[in-house]
Coordinates of C-alpha atoms in Angstrom, one line a residue:
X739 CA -100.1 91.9 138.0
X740 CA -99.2 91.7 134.2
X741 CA -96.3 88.8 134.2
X742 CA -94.1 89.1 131.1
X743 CA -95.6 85.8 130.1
X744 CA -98.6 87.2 130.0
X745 CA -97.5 90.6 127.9
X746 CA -95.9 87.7 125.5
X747 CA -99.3 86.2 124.9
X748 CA -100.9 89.8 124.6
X749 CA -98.5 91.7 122.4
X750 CA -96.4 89.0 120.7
X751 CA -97.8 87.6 117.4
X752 CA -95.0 84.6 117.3
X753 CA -94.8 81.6 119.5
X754 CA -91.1 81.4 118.5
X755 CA -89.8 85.0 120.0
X756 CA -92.2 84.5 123.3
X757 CA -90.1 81.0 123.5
X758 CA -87.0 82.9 123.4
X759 CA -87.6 85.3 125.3
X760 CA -88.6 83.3 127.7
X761 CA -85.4 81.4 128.1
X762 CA -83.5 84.9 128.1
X763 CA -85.6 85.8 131.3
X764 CA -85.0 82.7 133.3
X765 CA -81.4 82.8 132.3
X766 CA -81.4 86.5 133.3
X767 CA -82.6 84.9 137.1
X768 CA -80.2 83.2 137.3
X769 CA -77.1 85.4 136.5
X770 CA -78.7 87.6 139.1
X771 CA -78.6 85.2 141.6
X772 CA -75.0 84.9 141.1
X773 CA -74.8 88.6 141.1
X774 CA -76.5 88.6 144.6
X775 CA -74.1 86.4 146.1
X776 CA -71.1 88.1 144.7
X777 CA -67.8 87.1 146.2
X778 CA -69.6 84.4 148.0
X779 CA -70.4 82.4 144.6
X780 CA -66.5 82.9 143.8
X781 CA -67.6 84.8 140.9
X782 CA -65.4 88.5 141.3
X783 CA -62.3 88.4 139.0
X784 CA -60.6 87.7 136.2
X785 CA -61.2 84.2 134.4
X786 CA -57.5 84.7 132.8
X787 CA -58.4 84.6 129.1
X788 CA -59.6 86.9 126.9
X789 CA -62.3 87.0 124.3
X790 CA -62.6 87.9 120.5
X791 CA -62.3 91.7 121.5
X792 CA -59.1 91.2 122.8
X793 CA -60.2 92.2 125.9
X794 CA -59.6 90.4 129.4
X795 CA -62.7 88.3 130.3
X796 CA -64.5 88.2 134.1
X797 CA -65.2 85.2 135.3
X798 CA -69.1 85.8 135.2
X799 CA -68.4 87.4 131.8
X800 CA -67.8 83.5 130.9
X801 CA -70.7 82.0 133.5
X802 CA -73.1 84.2 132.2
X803 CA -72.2 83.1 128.4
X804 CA -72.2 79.8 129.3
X805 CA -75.7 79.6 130.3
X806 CA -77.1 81.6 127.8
X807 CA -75.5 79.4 125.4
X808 CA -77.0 76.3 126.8
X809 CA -80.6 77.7 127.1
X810 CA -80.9 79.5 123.3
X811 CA -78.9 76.7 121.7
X812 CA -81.2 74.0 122.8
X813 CA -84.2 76.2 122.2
X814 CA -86.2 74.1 119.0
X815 CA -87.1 78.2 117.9
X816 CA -83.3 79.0 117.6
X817 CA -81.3 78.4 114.3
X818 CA -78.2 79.6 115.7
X819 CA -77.1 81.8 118.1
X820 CA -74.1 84.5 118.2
X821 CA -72.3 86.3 121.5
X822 CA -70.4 89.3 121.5
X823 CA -67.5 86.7 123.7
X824 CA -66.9 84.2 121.2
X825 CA -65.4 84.0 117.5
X826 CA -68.3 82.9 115.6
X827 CA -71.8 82.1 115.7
X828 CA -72.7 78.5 116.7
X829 CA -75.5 76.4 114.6
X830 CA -78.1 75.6 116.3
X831 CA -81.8 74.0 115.7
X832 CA -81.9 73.5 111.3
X833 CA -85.3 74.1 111.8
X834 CA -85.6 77.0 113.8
X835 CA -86.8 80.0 112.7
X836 CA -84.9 82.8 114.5
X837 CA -81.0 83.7 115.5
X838 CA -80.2 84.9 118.7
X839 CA -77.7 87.5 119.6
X840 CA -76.4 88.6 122.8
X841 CA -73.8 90.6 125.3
X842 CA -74.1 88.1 128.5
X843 CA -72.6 90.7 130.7
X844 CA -72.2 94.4 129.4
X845 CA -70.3 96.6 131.6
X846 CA -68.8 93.3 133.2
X847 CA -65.7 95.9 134.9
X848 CA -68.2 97.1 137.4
X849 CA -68.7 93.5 138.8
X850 CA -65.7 93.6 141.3
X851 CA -67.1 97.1 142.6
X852 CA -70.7 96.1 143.2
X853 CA -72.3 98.7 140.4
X854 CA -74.4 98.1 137.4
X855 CA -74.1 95.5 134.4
X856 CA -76.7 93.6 132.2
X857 CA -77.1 91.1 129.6
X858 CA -78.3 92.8 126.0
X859 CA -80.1 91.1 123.7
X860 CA -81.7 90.7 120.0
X861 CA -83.5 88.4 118.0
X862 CA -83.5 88.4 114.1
X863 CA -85.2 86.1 111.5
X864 CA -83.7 82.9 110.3
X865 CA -84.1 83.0 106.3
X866 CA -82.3 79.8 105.5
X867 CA -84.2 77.0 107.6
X868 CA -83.0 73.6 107.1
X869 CA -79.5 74.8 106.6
X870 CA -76.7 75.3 109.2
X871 CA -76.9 78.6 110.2
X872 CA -73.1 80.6 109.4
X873 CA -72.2 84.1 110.6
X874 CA -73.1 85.3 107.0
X875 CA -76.9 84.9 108.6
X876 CA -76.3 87.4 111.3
X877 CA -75.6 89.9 109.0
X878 CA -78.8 91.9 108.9
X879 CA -79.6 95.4 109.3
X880 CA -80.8 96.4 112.7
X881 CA -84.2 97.1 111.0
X882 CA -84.5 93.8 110.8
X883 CA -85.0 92.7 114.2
X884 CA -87.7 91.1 115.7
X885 CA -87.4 92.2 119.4
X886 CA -84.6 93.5 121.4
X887 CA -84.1 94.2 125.1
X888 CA -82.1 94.6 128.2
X889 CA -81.8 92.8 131.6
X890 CA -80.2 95.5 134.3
X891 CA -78.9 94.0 137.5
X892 CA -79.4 97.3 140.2
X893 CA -80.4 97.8 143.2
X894 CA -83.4 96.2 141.4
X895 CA -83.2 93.8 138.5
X896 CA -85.9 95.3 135.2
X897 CA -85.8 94.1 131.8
X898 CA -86.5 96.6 128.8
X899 CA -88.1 95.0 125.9
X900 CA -89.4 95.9 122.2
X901 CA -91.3 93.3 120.4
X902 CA -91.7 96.5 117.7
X903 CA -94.6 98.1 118.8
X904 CA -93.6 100.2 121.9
X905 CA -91.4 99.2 124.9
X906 CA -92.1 97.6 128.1
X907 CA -90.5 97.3 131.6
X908 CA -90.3 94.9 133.8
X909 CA -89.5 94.5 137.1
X910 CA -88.1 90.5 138.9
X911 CA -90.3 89.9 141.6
X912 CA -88.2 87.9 143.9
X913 CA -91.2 86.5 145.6
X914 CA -92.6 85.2 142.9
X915 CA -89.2 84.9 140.4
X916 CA -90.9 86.4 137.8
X917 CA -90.6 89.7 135.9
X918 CA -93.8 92.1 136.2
X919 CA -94.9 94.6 134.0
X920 CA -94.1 98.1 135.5
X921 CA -93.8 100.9 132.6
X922 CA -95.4 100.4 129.2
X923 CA -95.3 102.8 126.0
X924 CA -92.5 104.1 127.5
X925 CA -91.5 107.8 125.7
X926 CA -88.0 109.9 125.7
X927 CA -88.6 113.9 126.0
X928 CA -87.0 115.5 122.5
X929 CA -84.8 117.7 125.1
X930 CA -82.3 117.3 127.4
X931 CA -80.0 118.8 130.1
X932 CA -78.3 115.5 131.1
X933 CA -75.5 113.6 128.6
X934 CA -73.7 110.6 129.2
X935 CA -70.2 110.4 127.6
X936 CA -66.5 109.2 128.4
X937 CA -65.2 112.4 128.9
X938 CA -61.1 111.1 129.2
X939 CA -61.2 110.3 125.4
X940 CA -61.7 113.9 124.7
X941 CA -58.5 114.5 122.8
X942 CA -58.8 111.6 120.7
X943 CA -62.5 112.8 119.4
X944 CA -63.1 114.2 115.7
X945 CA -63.5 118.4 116.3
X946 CA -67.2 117.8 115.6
X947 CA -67.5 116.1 119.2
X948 CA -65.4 118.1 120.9
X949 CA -66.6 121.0 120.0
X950 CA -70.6 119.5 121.2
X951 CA -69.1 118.7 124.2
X952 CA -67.2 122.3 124.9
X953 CA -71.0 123.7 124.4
X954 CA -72.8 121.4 126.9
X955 CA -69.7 122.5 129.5
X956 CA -70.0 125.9 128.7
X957 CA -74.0 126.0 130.1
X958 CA -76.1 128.7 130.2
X959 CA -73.2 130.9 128.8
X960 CA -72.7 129.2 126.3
X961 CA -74.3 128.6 122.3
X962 CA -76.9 126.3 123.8
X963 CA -77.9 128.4 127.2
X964 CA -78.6 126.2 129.2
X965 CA -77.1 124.2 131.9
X966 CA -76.4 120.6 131.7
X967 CA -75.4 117.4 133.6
X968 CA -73.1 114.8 132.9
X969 CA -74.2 111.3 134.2
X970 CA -71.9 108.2 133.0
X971 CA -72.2 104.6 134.5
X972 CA -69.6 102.9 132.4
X973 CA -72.5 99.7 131.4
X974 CA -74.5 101.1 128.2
X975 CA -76.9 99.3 129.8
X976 CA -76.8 101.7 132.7
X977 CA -76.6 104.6 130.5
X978 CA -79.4 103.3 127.9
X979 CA -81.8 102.4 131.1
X980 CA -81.7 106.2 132.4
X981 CA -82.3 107.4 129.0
X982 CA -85.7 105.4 129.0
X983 CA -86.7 106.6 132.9
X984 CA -86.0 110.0 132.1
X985 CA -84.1 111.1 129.4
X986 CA -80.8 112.3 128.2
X987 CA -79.1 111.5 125.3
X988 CA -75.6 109.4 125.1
X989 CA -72.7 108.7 123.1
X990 CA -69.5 106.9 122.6
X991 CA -68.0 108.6 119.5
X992 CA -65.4 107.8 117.1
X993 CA -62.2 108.9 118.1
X994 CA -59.0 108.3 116.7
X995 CA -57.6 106.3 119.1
X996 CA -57.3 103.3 117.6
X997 CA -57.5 103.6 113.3
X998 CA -58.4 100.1 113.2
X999 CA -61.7 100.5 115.6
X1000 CA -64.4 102.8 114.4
X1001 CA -65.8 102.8 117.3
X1002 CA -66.1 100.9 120.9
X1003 CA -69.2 99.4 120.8
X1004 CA -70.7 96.9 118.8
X1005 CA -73.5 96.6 115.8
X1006 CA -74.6 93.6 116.9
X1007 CA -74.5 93.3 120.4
X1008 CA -75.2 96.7 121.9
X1009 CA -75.5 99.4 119.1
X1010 CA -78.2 97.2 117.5
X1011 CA -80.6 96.2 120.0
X1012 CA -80.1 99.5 122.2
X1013 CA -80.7 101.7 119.0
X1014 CA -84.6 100.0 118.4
X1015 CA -85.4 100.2 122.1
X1016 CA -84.7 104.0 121.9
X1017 CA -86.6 104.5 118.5
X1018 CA -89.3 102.6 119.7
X1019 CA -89.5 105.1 122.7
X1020 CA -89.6 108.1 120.1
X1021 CA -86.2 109.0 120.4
X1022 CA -82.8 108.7 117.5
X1023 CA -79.4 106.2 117.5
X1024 CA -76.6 107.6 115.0
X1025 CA -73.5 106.9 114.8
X1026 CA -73.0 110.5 114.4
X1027 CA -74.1 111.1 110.6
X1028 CA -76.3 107.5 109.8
X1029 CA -78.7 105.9 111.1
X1030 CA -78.0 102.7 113.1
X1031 CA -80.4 100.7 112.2
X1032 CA -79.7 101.3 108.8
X1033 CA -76.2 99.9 108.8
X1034 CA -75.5 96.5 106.9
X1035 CA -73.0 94.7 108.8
X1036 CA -70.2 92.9 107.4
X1037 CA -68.9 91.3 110.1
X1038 CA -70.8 89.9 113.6
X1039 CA -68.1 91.7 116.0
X1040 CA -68.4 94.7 113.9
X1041 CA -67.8 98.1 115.8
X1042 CA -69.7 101.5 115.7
X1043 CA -69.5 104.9 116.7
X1044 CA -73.0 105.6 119.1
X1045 CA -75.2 108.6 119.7
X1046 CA -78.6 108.0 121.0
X1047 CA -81.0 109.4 122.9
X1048 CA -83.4 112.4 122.8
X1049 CA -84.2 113.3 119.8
X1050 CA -83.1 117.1 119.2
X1051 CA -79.9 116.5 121.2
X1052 CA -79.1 114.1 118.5
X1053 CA -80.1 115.5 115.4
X1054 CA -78.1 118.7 116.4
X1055 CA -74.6 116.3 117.0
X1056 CA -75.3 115.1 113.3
X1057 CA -75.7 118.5 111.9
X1058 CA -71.9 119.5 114.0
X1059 CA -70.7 116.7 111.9
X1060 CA -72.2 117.1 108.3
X1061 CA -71.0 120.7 108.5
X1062 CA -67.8 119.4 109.5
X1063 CA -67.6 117.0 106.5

């Protein structure tokens, strides 16, 4: 068996991400632990605040920061580290040479009902060592990241990862506690018949999506002849982690909604790290017209529009957009 300790030592040219990483995984234990006890740990609920989103915060939602927290900001590799449920970024190590960024608990509303969530993460270079490290660091483009992954706590618990070159599964070995390689040089077909989309924002989405959408519906009568399927898990992390097992493409689109939100998800957190595991498996992340990766952030809790996925599937949602422009 190929532990991810040893993939770090045979794919990873820096002592500092494999240290990193490595934290993230045992952290990523432990939070499935919790997850495995459920309402037994007393951790089911609301924690009765909420976080820089606005939005009301689970009470593993704030467990699972916590620890992640404590690991990555005592990690010497770390100059600072950021999470998607607090303000601003916290200094770290002066000396460190990386910046940490993660979601501790994506899809945290599917806790109470016993379906998936994970913890997304990203690692970027530190360019200012020997300095306290500011939000202003964070602000890279997504092509500037080091590594990027996902833990996904299912009916088994895998973690996705891209050091760059390629992306790797693993799978926690329970008997052991430690994740195993399962899937490497993982690829996503071009084509599709299965989406993943909210469907109940419908009315709020620019004519562009709406009309893609309408298309898929309509199936084999329709413009694209050919019936599809409509999967959504309501965790990107669910969503993303089918895409890499066997396809599909999926999207949370603008929508007018809200004016003040661009989109639901965010660059940093999710749109980021999600975007260079699907690239890395041959496939595209838009937010409809750009590229993700390509977009230089202004602002750590920054939100974007998402398309990702199979490759035709999403080229052919830009083109319903540029024509619509």
């Amino acid at each position: 068996m190929t532990t991810l300790t040893d993939y770090l030592a045979q794919h990873s040219q820096s002592a500092n991400i494999n240290h990193v990483i490595g934290d993230i995984s045992r952290v990523a234990i432990q939070i499935n632990h919790l997850l495995r006890q459920g309402a037994l740990a007393d951790i089911q609920g609301e924690a009765g605040n909420q976080n820089v989103q606005g939005e009301e915060q689970k009470k593993l939602d704030v467990i699972a920061n916590d620890l992640l927290m404590d690991a990555l900001t005592q990690n010497t590799a770390c100059a600072g580290v950021a999470s998607e449920e607090m303000d601003n970024a916290v200094a770290a190590n002066a000396g460190g040479a990386l910046l940490a960024l993660f979601d501790p608990l994506d899809g945290s509303s599917n806790i109470d009902i016993n379906m998936p969530v994970g913890t997304i993460f990203s690692i970027l270079p530190y360019n200012n060592q020997g300095h306290t490290a500011t939000d202003a660091d964070f602000l890279q483009a997504g092509t500037a990241q080091l590594a990027a992954g996902y833990v996904l706590y299912g009916t088994s618990t895998v973690m996705a990862l891209t050091l760059g070159n390629g992306v790797a599964m693993f799978s926690l070995d329970t008997q052991s506690n430690q994740f195993v390689l399962i899937q490497q040089n993982i690829s996503i077909d071009a084509d599709t018949k299965e989406y993943a989309v909210n469907a109940s924002n419908y009315r709020h989405w620019l004519p562009a999506m709406q009309r893609y959408v309408d298309e898929l519906v309509a199936g084999k009568t329709g413009a694209r002849g050919k019936d599809y399927n409509m999967r959504w898990v309501a965790a990107m992390v669910g969503d993303v982690h089918r895409i890499l097992c066997r396809g599909g493409v999926f999207s949370y689109p603008f929508d007018t909604k809200d004016p003040n939100k661009a989109g639901k998800l965010r660059l940093m957190y999710e749109a980021n790290p999600m975007a260079l595991l699907i690239e890395q498996a041959g496939g595209k992340a838009t937010d409809a017209t750009q590229r993700i990766l390509d977009i230089t952030p202004i602002s750590i809790h920054q939100r974007v529009p998402v398309v990702l996925g199979a490759k035709n599937e999403v080229d052919y949602i830009k083109q319903l957009h540029e024509a619509a422009q």
